[in-house]
Amino acid sequence: MNAGVLGIGRYIPEKIVTNFDLEKIMDTSDEWIRTRTGIEQRRIAADHEDTSDLAYHAAVNALDNAGIAAEEIDMIIVATVTPDQPFPTVSCMLQERLGAKKASAFDVSAACAGFMYGMITAKQFIETKAYKHILVVGVEKLSKVTDWKDRNTAVLFGDGAGAVVMGPVSEGRGILSFELGSDGTGGKYLYQNEHDHIVMNGREVFKFAVRQMGESAVNVLDKAGLSKEDVDFLIPHQANIRIMEAARQRLDLPEEKMSKTIQYYGNTSAASIPLSIVHEIEQGKIKDDDLLVMVGFGGGLTWGAIAIRWGK
Ligand code: UT7
């Protein structure tokens, strides 16, 4: 029996900030941002919306989509590096607000790979039959840790949330293989400083990401005994179109088989993979029985990939 996705949901804040809006407040240009990153706009949460609010709306959406009541959830895992506060965790806040009375709850901190870490953790509890239904949320309010005076990072990030309800799925479907990894020696390339701002050595993270995304994608296919030709859709973490393209080329996939939502949302860290999946489902591009390869990387450094046969 494999663990898989029973339902998926998302929440994106209303406010859109375009590259042209950023041109007015810092020394940058739409042309630079678009050509160097692929980003055209990002969503920014309202002052009154914190991370737990974004997570709550995405979670309600995912529960609805799964047709599962909050009381049936056994565990809540929230992947985020921008919690409302260190504790109580976003997952505990969510447990109370959803009324998920029997759920245990904890947050996972693995930056942009957080959603992969959350899903793979959930898979273990489900496949050992310890728990049946697990809510996994990837959520960030990166705008609150963005240094709006640093054009190297401020143009990249956005806010949002994606969530899945995981549980046992039918024969042949669900998570077929995974890979997780970390390399603390690269922690110095992407971190939160004493002012709580994101600091990044873009070039170093870029080099790591290009190498790791392709490698992890190939590794999960190998582990599942599948080949590149079997892949229906690649869902890369949406950090930079050039990094995503490198991963796509490593799998020899045509353009239409890679999810690209960075132009709408920017880099939403732990939320980017589920946001992309919901987008592709809405476009009619992801269907039951499709083989998806999801791959994320981020600060830590961390990475994670999953090969999953979509559907219940
Ligand atoms: O999700 C987690 C992880 N983060 C990432 O995956 C980010 C990985 N890295 C990247 O995506 C890219 O390295 C960046 C998009 C951050 C930067 O692109 P780049 O092609 O590596 O540019 P660069 O850092 O080499 O900078 C090139 C030039 C510099 O000017 P000089 O020194 O050549 O005169 C920068 O000062 O571009 C300048 N620059 C900008 N210009 C206009 C940097 N940021 C901006 C900006 N607007 N926002």
Short mmCIF file of C-alpha atoms and ligand atoms in Angstrom, two decimals:
data_model
loop_
_atom_site.label_atom_id
_atom_site.label_comp_id
_atom_site.label_asym_id
_atom_site.label_seq_id
_atom_site.Cartn_x
_atom_site.Cartn_y
_atom_site.Cartn_z
CA MET A 1 0.00 0.00 0.00
CA ASN A 2 1.34 3.42 -0.99
CA ALA A 3 0.60 6.76 0.60
CA GLY A 4 -0.76 9.30 -1.86
CA VAL A 5 -2.74 12.49 -2.20
CA LEU A 6 -6.47 12.37 -1.41
CA GLY A 7 -7.08 16.07 -1.92
CA ILE A 8 -5.20 19.30 -2.62
CA GLY A 9 -5.85 22.98 -2.00
CA ARG A 10 -4.22 26.38 -2.00
CA TYR A 11 -4.52 29.95 -0.88
CA ILE A 12 -2.96 32.95 -2.51
CA PRO A 13 -3.23 36.44 -1.05
CA GLU A 14 -5.18 38.98 -3.06
CA LYS A 15 -2.53 41.65 -3.46
CA ILE A 16 -0.48 41.43 -6.66
CA VAL A 17 2.88 43.24 -6.83
CA THR A 18 4.26 43.42 -10.36
CA ASN A 19 7.84 43.95 -11.45
CA PHE A 20 6.76 47.43 -12.54
CA ASP A 21 5.62 48.16 -8.98
CA LEU A 22 9.08 47.14 -7.74
CA GLU A 23 10.77 49.40 -10.31
CA LYS A 24 9.22 52.31 -8.43
CA ILE A 25 10.73 51.42 -5.06
CA MET A 26 14.17 49.99 -5.94
CA ASP A 27 16.88 50.06 -8.58
CA THR A 28 15.61 47.23 -10.75
CA SER A 29 13.66 46.65 -13.96
CA ASP A 30 10.92 44.41 -15.25
CA GLU A 31 13.31 43.36 -18.02
CA TRP A 32 16.04 42.24 -15.57
CA ILE A 33 13.66 40.34 -13.32
CA ARG A 34 11.84 38.61 -16.18
CA THR A 35 14.92 37.57 -18.11
CA ARG A 36 17.02 36.53 -15.09
CA THR A 37 14.29 34.77 -13.11
CA GLY A 38 11.06 34.34 -15.12
CA ILE A 39 9.07 36.23 -12.47
CA GLU A 40 6.46 38.79 -13.60
CA GLN A 41 4.48 39.30 -10.41
CA ARG A 42 4.11 37.91 -6.90
CA ARG A 43 1.37 37.83 -4.26
CA ILE A 44 1.93 39.68 -0.99
CA ALA A 45 -0.15 38.94 2.11
CA ALA A 46 -2.05 41.74 3.82
CA ASP A 47 -0.69 43.06 7.15
CA HIS A 48 -3.50 41.34 9.04
CA GLU A 49 -2.80 37.97 7.36
CA ASP A 50 -0.07 35.90 8.99
CA THR A 51 1.34 32.55 7.94
CA SER A 52 -1.26 30.58 9.93
CA ASP A 53 -4.07 32.44 8.11
CA LEU A 54 -2.67 31.49 4.70
CA ALA A 55 -2.19 27.91 5.92
CA TYR A 56 -5.73 27.72 7.28
CA HIS A 57 -7.39 28.71 3.99
CA ALA A 58 -5.27 26.26 1.99
CA ALA A 59 -6.01 23.49 4.50
CA VAL A 60 -9.79 24.05 4.36
CA ASN A 61 -9.55 23.94 0.57
CA ALA A 62 -7.60 20.65 0.63
CA LEU A 63 -9.97 19.01 3.14
CA ASP A 64 -12.92 20.04 0.97
CA ASN A 65 -11.23 18.64 -2.10
CA ALA A 66 -10.48 15.35 -0.32
CA GLY A 67 -13.99 15.13 1.15
CA ILE A 68 -12.46 14.49 4.58
CA ALA A 69 -13.51 16.18 7.81
CA ALA A 70 -10.97 17.87 10.08
CA GLU A 71 -11.89 15.41 12.85
CA GLU A 72 -10.59 12.57 10.66
CA ILE A 73 -7.08 14.04 10.45
CA ASP A 74 -4.51 12.14 12.53
CA MET A 75 -1.54 14.44 12.05
CA ILE A 76 -0.77 17.92 10.77
CA ILE A 77 2.64 18.77 9.33
CA VAL A 78 3.33 22.36 8.31
CA ALA A 79 6.43 23.15 6.28
CA THR A 80 7.45 26.76 6.76
CA VAL A 81 10.41 29.00 7.61
CA THR A 82 8.15 31.96 8.31
CA PRO A 83 5.92 30.81 11.21
CA ASP A 84 3.80 33.34 13.08
CA GLN A 85 6.25 32.80 15.98
CA PRO A 86 8.60 29.95 16.99
CA PHE A 87 5.89 28.42 19.20
CA PRO A 88 3.11 27.53 19.36
CA THR A 89 3.73 26.17 15.89
CA VAL A 90 1.62 26.99 12.84
CA SER A 91 0.52 23.35 12.84
CA CYS A 92 -0.84 23.62 16.41
CA MET A 93 -2.60 26.88 15.55
CA LEU A 94 -4.11 25.09 12.58
CA GLN A 95 -5.14 22.09 14.68
CA GLU A 96 -7.17 24.36 16.94
CA ARG A 97 -8.68 26.47 14.15
CA LEU A 98 -9.68 23.49 12.02
CA GLY A 99 -11.03 21.57 15.02
CA ALA A 100 -8.77 18.64 14.12
CA LYS A 101 -9.20 17.28 17.64
CA LYS A 102 -7.30 14.00 17.34
CA ALA A 103 -4.39 15.31 15.26
CA SER A 104 -0.82 15.51 16.49
CA ALA A 105 0.93 18.53 15.01
CA PHE A 106 4.41 19.84 14.28
CA ASP A 107 6.22 22.17 11.89
CA VAL A 108 9.04 21.17 9.56
CA SER A 109 11.82 23.62 8.79
CA ALA A 110 13.58 22.70 5.54
CA ALA A 111 13.14 25.97 3.62
CA CYS A 112 12.09 25.53 -0.02
CA ALA A 113 12.42 21.73 0.25
CA GLY A 114 10.02 21.75 3.22
CA PHE A 115 6.99 20.44 1.38
CA MET A 116 9.00 17.45 0.14
CA TYR A 117 10.20 16.78 3.70
CA GLY A 118 6.61 17.07 4.97
CA MET A 119 5.13 14.71 2.39
CA ILE A 120 7.86 12.12 2.83
CA THR A 121 7.45 12.23 6.61
CA ALA A 122 3.69 11.74 6.22
CA LYS A 123 4.28 8.80 3.90
CA GLN A 124 6.15 6.91 6.67
CA PHE A 125 3.29 7.21 9.17
CA ILE A 126 0.70 6.18 6.59
CA GLU A 127 2.56 3.22 5.12
CA THR A 128 3.36 1.82 8.59
CA LYS A 129 -0.40 2.17 9.26
CA ALA A 130 0.30 4.29 12.35
CA TYR A 131 -1.94 7.03 10.93
CA LYS A 132 -4.51 7.15 8.14
CA HIS A 133 -5.01 10.81 7.22
CA ILE A 134 -2.27 13.43 7.36
CA LEU A 135 -2.58 17.07 6.40
CA VAL A 136 0.62 18.50 4.94
CA VAL A 137 0.83 22.25 4.35
CA GLY A 138 3.58 24.25 2.62
CA VAL A 139 3.21 27.90 3.52
CA GLU A 140 5.26 31.08 3.60
CA LYS A 141 4.81 34.74 4.32
CA LEU A 142 8.24 35.61 2.97
CA SER A 143 7.33 39.28 2.67
CA LYS A 144 7.90 39.63 6.42
CA VAL A 145 11.52 38.48 6.19
CA THR A 146 12.30 40.26 2.91
CA ASP A 147 14.80 43.12 3.01
CA TRP A 148 13.02 45.53 0.70
CA LYS A 149 16.29 47.48 0.33
CA ASP A 150 18.15 44.46 -1.10
CA ARG A 151 17.37 44.13 -4.80
CA ASN A 152 19.29 40.84 -4.94
CA THR A 153 16.56 39.10 -2.95
CA ALA A 154 13.52 41.40 -2.73
CA VAL A 155 12.42 40.82 -6.32
CA LEU A 156 12.38 37.04 -5.94
CA PHE A 157 9.91 36.07 -3.24
CA GLY A 158 6.16 35.88 -2.77
CA ASP A 159 3.58 34.68 -0.22
CA GLY A 160 1.20 31.73 -0.53
CA ALA A 161 0.10 28.34 0.77
CA GLY A 162 -0.60 24.89 -0.64
CA ALA A 163 -1.90 21.84 1.20
CA VAL A 164 -2.53 18.16 0.63
CA VAL A 165 -4.49 15.56 2.56
CA MET A 166 -2.50 12.33 2.37
CA GLY A 167 -3.69 8.82 3.02
CA PRO A 168 -3.65 5.29 1.59
CA VAL A 169 -4.40 5.14 -2.15
CA SER A 170 -5.30 2.37 -4.57
CA GLU A 171 -2.82 -0.13 -6.03
CA GLY A 172 -0.18 1.43 -8.27
CA ARG A 173 -0.91 5.00 -7.23
CA GLY A 174 0.79 7.22 -4.66
CA ILE A 175 4.43 7.88 -3.80
CA LEU A 176 6.63 5.39 -5.66
CA SER A 177 10.02 6.66 -4.54
CA PHE A 178 11.69 9.61 -2.85
CA GLU A 179 15.01 11.23 -2.06
CA LEU A 180 15.92 13.61 0.73
CA GLY A 181 19.24 15.28 1.36
CA SER A 182 21.05 18.07 3.11
CA ASP A 183 24.44 19.78 3.02
CA GLY A 184 25.02 22.07 5.97
CA THR A 185 28.34 23.27 4.52
CA GLY A 186 26.25 25.39 2.13
CA GLY A 187 24.24 27.02 4.93
CA LYS A 188 26.25 30.19 4.48
CA TYR A 189 24.81 30.74 1.01
CA LEU A 190 21.19 31.27 2.11
CA TYR A 191 20.15 32.26 5.62
CA GLN A 192 18.20 34.61 7.84
CA ASN A 193 20.39 37.31 9.41
CA GLU A 194 20.23 39.09 12.78
CA HIS A 195 17.63 41.51 11.38
CA ASP A 196 15.50 38.53 10.36
CA HIS A 197 16.14 39.25 6.69
CA ILE A 198 16.90 36.72 3.96
CA VAL A 199 20.52 36.89 2.78
CA MET A 200 21.57 34.96 -0.31
CA ASN A 201 24.61 34.29 -2.44
CA GLY A 202 22.54 33.86 -5.60
CA ARG A 203 25.31 32.45 -7.78
CA GLU A 204 26.29 29.71 -5.32
CA VAL A 205 22.66 28.69 -4.72
CA PHE A 206 22.13 28.71 -8.48
CA LYS A 207 25.04 26.32 -9.11
CA PHE A 208 23.89 23.96 -6.34
CA ALA A 209 20.30 24.01 -7.55
CA VAL A 210 21.10 23.28 -11.19
CA ARG A 211 23.17 20.27 -10.15
CA GLN A 212 20.86 18.95 -7.43
CA MET A 213 17.47 19.34 -9.14
CA GLY A 214 18.51 17.29 -12.15
CA GLU A 215 20.31 14.68 -10.07
CA SER A 216 17.43 14.16 -7.60
CA ALA A 217 14.88 13.93 -10.41
CA VAL A 218 16.92 11.22 -12.13
CA ASN A 219 17.51 9.42 -8.80
CA VAL A 220 13.82 9.08 -7.91
CA LEU A 221 13.09 7.67 -11.35
CA ASP A 222 15.90 5.12 -10.93
CA LYS A 223 14.64 4.15 -7.48
CA ALA A 224 11.13 3.59 -8.85
CA GLY A 225 12.47 1.56 -11.78
CA LEU A 226 11.14 4.13 -14.23
CA SER A 227 12.72 6.00 -17.11
CA LYS A 228 12.57 9.60 -18.34
CA GLU A 229 9.99 8.60 -20.97
CA ASP A 230 7.57 7.60 -18.20
CA VAL A 231 7.36 11.14 -16.80
CA ASP A 232 4.10 12.98 -17.54
CA PHE A 233 4.88 16.12 -15.57
CA LEU A 234 7.86 17.67 -13.80
CA ILE A 235 6.98 19.94 -10.87
CA PRO A 236 10.17 21.77 -9.94
CA HIS A 237 10.44 24.21 -7.06
CA GLN A 238 9.76 27.58 -8.67
CA ALA A 239 12.90 29.57 -7.81
CA ASN A 240 14.30 30.59 -11.18
CA ILE A 241 13.20 29.63 -14.68
CA ARG A 242 16.80 28.98 -15.70
CA ILE A 243 17.25 26.45 -12.88
CA MET A 244 13.93 24.79 -13.76
CA GLU A 245 14.90 24.60 -17.44
CA ALA A 246 18.16 22.85 -16.52
CA ALA A 247 16.19 20.18 -14.63
CA ARG A 248 13.76 19.78 -17.53
CA GLN A 249 16.62 19.32 -19.99
CA ARG A 250 18.26 16.76 -17.70
CA LEU A 251 15.07 14.68 -18.05
CA ASP A 252 14.83 15.37 -21.82
CA LEU A 253 11.27 16.60 -21.34
CA PRO A 254 9.46 18.90 -23.76
CA GLU A 255 8.50 22.34 -22.40
CA GLU A 256 4.83 21.44 -21.99
CA LYS A 257 5.70 18.71 -19.50
CA MET A 258 7.15 21.09 -16.92
CA SER A 259 5.04 23.17 -14.59
CA LYS A 260 5.86 26.87 -14.77
CA THR A 261 4.02 29.16 -12.39
CA ILE A 262 6.90 31.34 -11.26
CA GLN A 263 5.61 34.18 -13.45
CA TYR A 264 2.48 34.44 -11.28
CA TYR A 265 3.76 33.78 -7.77
CA GLY A 266 7.55 34.31 -7.68
CA ASN A 267 9.42 32.03 -5.31
CA THR A 268 7.01 30.99 -2.54
CA SER A 269 9.47 28.53 -0.95
CA ALA A 270 7.61 25.64 0.74
CA ALA A 271 4.37 26.58 -1.04
CA SER A 272 5.68 26.55 -4.59
CA ILE A 273 5.26 22.85 -5.43
CA PRO A 274 1.64 22.43 -4.23
CA LEU A 275 0.70 25.81 -5.77
CA SER A 276 2.06 24.57 -9.09
CA ILE A 277 0.19 21.27 -8.89
CA VAL A 278 -3.14 22.99 -8.21
CA HIS A 279 -2.49 25.34 -11.12
CA GLU A 280 -1.81 22.46 -13.52
CA ILE A 281 -4.88 20.55 -12.34
CA GLU A 282 -6.99 23.65 -12.99
CA GLN A 283 -5.50 23.88 -16.48
CA GLY A 284 -6.50 20.25 -17.07
CA LYS A 285 -2.86 19.24 -17.46
CA ILE A 286 -2.50 16.84 -14.52
CA LYS A 287 -4.83 13.85 -14.58
CA ASP A 288 -5.25 10.71 -12.50
CA ASP A 289 -2.56 8.09 -13.19
CA ASP A 290 -0.06 10.68 -14.45
CA LEU A 291 3.48 10.14 -13.24
CA LEU A 292 4.72 13.33 -11.56
CA VAL A 293 8.24 14.09 -10.46
CA MET A 294 8.38 16.83 -7.83
CA VAL A 295 11.73 18.26 -6.86
CA GLY A 296 12.65 20.98 -4.40
CA PHE A 297 15.81 22.55 -2.96
CA GLY A 298 16.50 25.34 -0.56
CA GLY A 299 18.37 26.91 2.34
CA GLY A 300 20.14 24.54 4.67
CA LEU A 301 21.08 23.46 2.12
CA THR A 302 18.29 20.93 1.69
CA TRP A 303 16.69 19.03 -1.16
CA GLY A 304 13.97 16.50 -1.76
CA ALA A 305 12.24 14.75 -4.65
CA ILE A 306 9.25 12.48 -5.07
CA ALA A 307 7.99 10.30 -7.92
CA ILE A 308 4.24 9.91 -7.51
CA ARG A 309 1.49 8.27 -9.52
CA TRP A 310 -1.27 10.87 -9.16
CA GLY A 311 -4.78 10.03 -7.97
CA LYS A 312 -6.53 8.19 -5.14
O1 UT7 B 1 14.41 29.03 -3.33
C1 UT7 B 1 15.68 29.18 -2.89
C2 UT7 B 1 16.69 29.57 -3.48
N1 UT7 B 1 17.10 30.67 -4.26
C3 UT7 B 1 17.42 30.51 -5.54
O2 UT7 B 1 17.22 29.50 -6.14
C4 UT7 B 1 18.13 31.62 -6.20
C5 UT7 B 1 19.25 31.10 -7.07
N2 UT7 B 1 19.93 32.18 -7.77
C6 UT7 B 1 19.33 32.90 -8.72
O3 UT7 B 1 18.17 32.69 -9.04
C7 UT7 B 1 20.15 33.96 -9.42
O4 UT7 B 1 21.48 33.85 -9.00
C8 UT7 B 1 19.62 35.40 -9.15
C9 UT7 B 1 18.32 35.62 -9.89
C10 UT7 B 1 19.44 35.64 -7.67
C11 UT7 B 1 20.63 36.41 -9.71
O5 UT7 B 1 20.86 36.17 -11.09
P1 UT7 B 1 22.35 36.12 -11.67
O6 UT7 B 1 22.22 35.92 -13.11
O7 UT7 B 1 23.10 35.11 -10.86
O8 UT7 B 1 22.82 37.58 -11.38
P2 UT7 B 1 24.07 38.07 -10.52
O9 UT7 B 1 23.81 37.87 -9.05
O10 UT7 B 1 25.28 37.49 -11.10
O11 UT7 B 1 24.02 39.60 -10.81
C12 UT7 B 1 24.22 40.12 -12.12
C13 UT7 B 1 24.05 41.63 -12.07
C14 UT7 B 1 24.84 42.28 -10.94
O12 UT7 B 1 25.34 43.51 -11.43
P3 UT7 B 1 26.90 43.63 -11.85
O13 UT7 B 1 27.65 43.30 -10.58
O14 UT7 B 1 27.09 42.62 -12.93
O15 UT7 B 1 26.99 45.06 -12.27
C15 UT7 B 1 23.78 42.56 -9.91
O16 UT7 B 1 24.12 43.65 -9.07
O17 UT7 B 1 22.68 41.96 -11.85
C16 UT7 B 1 22.57 42.87 -10.75
N3 UT7 B 1 21.32 42.69 -10.06
C17 UT7 B 1 20.19 43.30 -10.40
N4 UT7 B 1 19.91 44.22 -11.36
C18 UT7 B 1 18.63 44.65 -11.45
C19 UT7 B 1 21.06 41.85 -9.03
N5 UT7 B 1 19.76 41.94 -8.68
C20 UT7 B 1 19.20 42.84 -9.52
C21 UT7 B 1 17.89 43.34 -9.66
N6 UT7 B 1 17.64 44.25 -10.64
N7 UT7 B 1 16.87 42.94 -8.88
#
